[in-house]
XYZ file of N, CA and C in Angstrom:
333
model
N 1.276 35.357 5.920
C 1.324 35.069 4.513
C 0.525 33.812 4.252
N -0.363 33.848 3.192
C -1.081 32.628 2.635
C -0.428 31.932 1.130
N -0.098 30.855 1.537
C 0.815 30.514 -0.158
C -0.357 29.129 -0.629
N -1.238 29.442 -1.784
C -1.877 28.405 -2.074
C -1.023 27.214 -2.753
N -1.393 25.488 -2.986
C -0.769 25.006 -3.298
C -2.091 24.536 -4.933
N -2.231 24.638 -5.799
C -3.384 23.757 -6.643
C -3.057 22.953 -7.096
N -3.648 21.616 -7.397
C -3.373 20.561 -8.150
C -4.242 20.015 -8.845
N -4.125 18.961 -9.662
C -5.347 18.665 -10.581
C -5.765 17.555 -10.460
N -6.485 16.426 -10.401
C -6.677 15.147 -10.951
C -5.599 14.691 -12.281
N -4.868 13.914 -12.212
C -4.775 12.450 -11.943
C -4.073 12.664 -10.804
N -3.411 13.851 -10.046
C -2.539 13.960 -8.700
C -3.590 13.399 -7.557
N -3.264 12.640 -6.969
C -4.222 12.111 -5.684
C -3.934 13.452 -4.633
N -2.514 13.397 -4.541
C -2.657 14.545 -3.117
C -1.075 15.094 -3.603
N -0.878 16.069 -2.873
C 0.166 16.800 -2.986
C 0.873 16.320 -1.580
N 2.059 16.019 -1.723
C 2.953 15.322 -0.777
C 4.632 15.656 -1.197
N 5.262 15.287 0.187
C 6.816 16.194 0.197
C 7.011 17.435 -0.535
N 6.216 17.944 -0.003
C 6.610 19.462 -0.880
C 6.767 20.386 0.098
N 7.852 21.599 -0.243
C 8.318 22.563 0.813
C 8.871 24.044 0.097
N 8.375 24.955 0.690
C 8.880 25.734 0.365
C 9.852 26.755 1.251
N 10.634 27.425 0.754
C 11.257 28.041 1.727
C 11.517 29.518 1.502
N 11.654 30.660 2.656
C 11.044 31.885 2.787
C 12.056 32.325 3.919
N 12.960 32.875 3.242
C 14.250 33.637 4.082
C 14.706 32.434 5.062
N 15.287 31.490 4.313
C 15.837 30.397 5.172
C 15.094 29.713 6.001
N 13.791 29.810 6.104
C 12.872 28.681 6.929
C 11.883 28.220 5.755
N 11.993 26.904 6.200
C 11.648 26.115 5.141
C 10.043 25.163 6.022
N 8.906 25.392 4.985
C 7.463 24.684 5.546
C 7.324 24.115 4.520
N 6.495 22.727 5.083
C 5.805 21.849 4.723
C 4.450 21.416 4.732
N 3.570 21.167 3.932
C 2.089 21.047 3.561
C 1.678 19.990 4.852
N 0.938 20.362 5.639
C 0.091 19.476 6.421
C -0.908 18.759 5.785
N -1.223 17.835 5.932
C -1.925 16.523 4.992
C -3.100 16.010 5.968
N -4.180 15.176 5.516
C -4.517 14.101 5.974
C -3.480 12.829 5.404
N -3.803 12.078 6.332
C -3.408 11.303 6.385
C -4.284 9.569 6.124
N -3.559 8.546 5.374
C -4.223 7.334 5.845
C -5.160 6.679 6.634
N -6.196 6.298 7.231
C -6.090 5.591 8.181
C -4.966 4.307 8.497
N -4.644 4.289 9.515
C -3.448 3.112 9.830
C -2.017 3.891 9.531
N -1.927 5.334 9.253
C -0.704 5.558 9.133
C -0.599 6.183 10.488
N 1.094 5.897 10.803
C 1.564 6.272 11.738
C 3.017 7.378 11.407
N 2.556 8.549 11.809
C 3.972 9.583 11.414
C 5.142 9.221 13.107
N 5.851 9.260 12.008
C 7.189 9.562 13.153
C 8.077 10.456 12.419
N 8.941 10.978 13.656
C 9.885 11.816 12.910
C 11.108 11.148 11.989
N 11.543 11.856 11.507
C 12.780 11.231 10.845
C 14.000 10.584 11.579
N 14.333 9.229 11.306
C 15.208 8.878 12.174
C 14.524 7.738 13.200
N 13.249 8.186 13.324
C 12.531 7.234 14.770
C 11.846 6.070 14.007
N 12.045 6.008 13.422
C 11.324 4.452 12.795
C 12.105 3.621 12.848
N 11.893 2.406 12.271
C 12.501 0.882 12.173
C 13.450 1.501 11.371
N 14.874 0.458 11.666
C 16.122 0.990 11.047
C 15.860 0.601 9.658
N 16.517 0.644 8.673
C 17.007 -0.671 7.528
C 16.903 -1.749 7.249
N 17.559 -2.469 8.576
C 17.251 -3.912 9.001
C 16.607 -4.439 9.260
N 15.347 -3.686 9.727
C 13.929 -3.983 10.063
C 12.673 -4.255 9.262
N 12.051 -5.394 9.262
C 11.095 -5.573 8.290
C 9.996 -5.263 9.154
N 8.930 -4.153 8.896
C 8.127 -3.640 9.082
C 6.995 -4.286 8.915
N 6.700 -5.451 7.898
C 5.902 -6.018 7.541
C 5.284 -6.807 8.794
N 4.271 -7.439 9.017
C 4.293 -8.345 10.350
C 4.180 -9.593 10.095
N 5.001 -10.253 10.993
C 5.080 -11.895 10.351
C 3.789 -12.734 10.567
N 3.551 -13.644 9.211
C 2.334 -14.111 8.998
C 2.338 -15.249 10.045
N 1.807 -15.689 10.681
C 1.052 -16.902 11.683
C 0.621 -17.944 11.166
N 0.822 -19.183 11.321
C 0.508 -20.709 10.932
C -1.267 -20.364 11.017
N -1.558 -20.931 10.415
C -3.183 -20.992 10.037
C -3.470 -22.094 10.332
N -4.666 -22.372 10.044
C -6.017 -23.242 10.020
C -5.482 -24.417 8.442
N -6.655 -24.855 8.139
C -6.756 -25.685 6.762
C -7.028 -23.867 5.630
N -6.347 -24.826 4.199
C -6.434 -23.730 3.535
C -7.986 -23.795 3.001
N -9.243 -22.413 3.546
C -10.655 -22.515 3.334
C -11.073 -21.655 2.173
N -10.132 -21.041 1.449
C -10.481 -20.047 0.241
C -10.496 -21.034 -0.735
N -11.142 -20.054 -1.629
C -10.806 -20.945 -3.171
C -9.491 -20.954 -3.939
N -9.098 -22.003 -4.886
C -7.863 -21.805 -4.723
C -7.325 -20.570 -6.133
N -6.073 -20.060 -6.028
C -6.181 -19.144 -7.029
C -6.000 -19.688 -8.587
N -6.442 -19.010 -9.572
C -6.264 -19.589 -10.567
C -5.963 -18.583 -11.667
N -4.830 -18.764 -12.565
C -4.434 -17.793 -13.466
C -5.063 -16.923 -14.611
N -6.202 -17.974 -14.868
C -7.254 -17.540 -15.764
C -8.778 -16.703 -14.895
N -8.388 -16.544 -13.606
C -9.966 -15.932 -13.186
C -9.672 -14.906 -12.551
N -10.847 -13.280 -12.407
C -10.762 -12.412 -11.993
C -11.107 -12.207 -11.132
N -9.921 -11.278 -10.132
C -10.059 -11.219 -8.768
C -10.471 -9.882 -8.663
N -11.455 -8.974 -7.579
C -11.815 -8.045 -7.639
C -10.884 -7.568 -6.202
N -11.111 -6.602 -5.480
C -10.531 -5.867 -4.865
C -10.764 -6.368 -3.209
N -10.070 -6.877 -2.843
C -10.229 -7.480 -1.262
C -10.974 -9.463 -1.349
N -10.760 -9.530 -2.508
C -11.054 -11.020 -2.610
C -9.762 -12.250 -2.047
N -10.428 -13.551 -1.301
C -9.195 -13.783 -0.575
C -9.054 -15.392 -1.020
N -8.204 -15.943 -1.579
C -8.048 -16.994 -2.157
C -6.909 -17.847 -1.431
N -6.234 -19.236 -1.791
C -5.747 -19.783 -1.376
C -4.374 -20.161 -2.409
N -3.279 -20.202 -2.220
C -2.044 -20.636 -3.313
C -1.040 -20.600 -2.919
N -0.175 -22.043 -2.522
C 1.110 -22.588 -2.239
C 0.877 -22.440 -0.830
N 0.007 -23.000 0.106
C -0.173 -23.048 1.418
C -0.436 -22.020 2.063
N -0.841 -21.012 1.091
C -1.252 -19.567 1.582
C -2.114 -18.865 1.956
N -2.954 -18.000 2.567
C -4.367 -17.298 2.642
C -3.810 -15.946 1.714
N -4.126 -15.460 0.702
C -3.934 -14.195 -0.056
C -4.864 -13.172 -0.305
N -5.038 -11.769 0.013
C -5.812 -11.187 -0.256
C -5.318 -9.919 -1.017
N -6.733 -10.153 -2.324
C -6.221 -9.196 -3.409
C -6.681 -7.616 -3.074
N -5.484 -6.901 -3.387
C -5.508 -5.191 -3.097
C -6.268 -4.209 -3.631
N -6.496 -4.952 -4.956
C -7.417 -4.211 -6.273
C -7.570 -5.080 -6.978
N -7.983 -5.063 -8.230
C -8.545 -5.909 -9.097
C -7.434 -6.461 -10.259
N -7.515 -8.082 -10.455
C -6.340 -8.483 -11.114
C -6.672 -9.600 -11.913
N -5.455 -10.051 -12.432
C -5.877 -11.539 -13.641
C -4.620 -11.303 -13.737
N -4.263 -13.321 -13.772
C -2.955 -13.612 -13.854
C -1.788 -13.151 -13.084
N -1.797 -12.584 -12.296
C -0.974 -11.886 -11.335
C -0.854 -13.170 -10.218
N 0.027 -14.051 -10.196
C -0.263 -15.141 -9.203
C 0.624 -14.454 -7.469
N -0.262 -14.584 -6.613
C 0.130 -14.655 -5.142
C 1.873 -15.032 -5.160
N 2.546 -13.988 -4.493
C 3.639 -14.205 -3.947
C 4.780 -14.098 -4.708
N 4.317 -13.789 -6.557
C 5.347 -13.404 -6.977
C 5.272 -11.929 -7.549
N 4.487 -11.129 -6.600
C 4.410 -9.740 -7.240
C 5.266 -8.709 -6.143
N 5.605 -8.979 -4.853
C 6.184 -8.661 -4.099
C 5.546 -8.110 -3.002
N 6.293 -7.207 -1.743
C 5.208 -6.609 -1.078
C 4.520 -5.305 -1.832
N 4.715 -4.815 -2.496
C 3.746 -3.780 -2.972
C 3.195 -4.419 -4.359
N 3.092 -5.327 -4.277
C 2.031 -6.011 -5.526
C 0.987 -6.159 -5.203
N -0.125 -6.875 -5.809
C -1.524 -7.410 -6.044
C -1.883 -8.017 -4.525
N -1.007 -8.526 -4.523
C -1.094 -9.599 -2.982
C -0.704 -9.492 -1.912
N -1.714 -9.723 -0.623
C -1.113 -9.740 0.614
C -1.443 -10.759 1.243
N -0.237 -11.215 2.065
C 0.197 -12.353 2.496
C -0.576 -12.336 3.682
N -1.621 -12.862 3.718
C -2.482 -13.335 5.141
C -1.675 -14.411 5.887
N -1.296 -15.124 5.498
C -0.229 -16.331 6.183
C -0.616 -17.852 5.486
N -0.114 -18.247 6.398
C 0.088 -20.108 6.366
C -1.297 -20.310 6.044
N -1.775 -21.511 5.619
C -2.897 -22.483 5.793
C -2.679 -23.487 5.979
């Protein structure tokens, strides 16, 4: 049996989806990320585990420093509150460290 799946633009990809067919139930094989790593369910870091990797004492802080009024484009890496920060996509006013981990900013570490 062939079961097509179609989708349209603004959908990036079709993901967790399953169908099921006299009690067995399949799932869409994907590409994937680069840098992603599948595990099964259950085998990853518990709850308690921060996945993130802890940032490392740095050097002097050598970026420019960030500033609320200027635009940052996508992988630009600035300096704010003893920090190295690099922006994910393109932003303004979004200051380093208070957008969270899935915000604007990633925490390169110390300076």
């Amino acid at each position: 049996m062939e079961l097509d799946f179609v989708y349209y633009l603004p959908t990036s990809t079709p993901s967790n989806w399953t169908v099921t067919f006299s009690g067995q139930s399949y799932a869409l094989a994907g590409d994937l990320a680069r840098g992603t790593t599948v595990v099964d369910p259950g085998a990853g870091p518990g709850p308690g585990l921060d996945p993130s990797p802890t940032p490392s004492p740095g050097g002097p802080c050598t970026a420019a420093a960030w500033s609320a009024s200027s635009e940052y484009g996508s992988g630009t890496t600035v300096s704010h509150k003893s920090h190295h920060w690099k922006s994910k996509w393109w932003t303004k006013g979004e200051e380093p460290g208070s957008t969270g981990e899935w915000g604007v900013w990633q925490d390169l570490g110390a300076c």
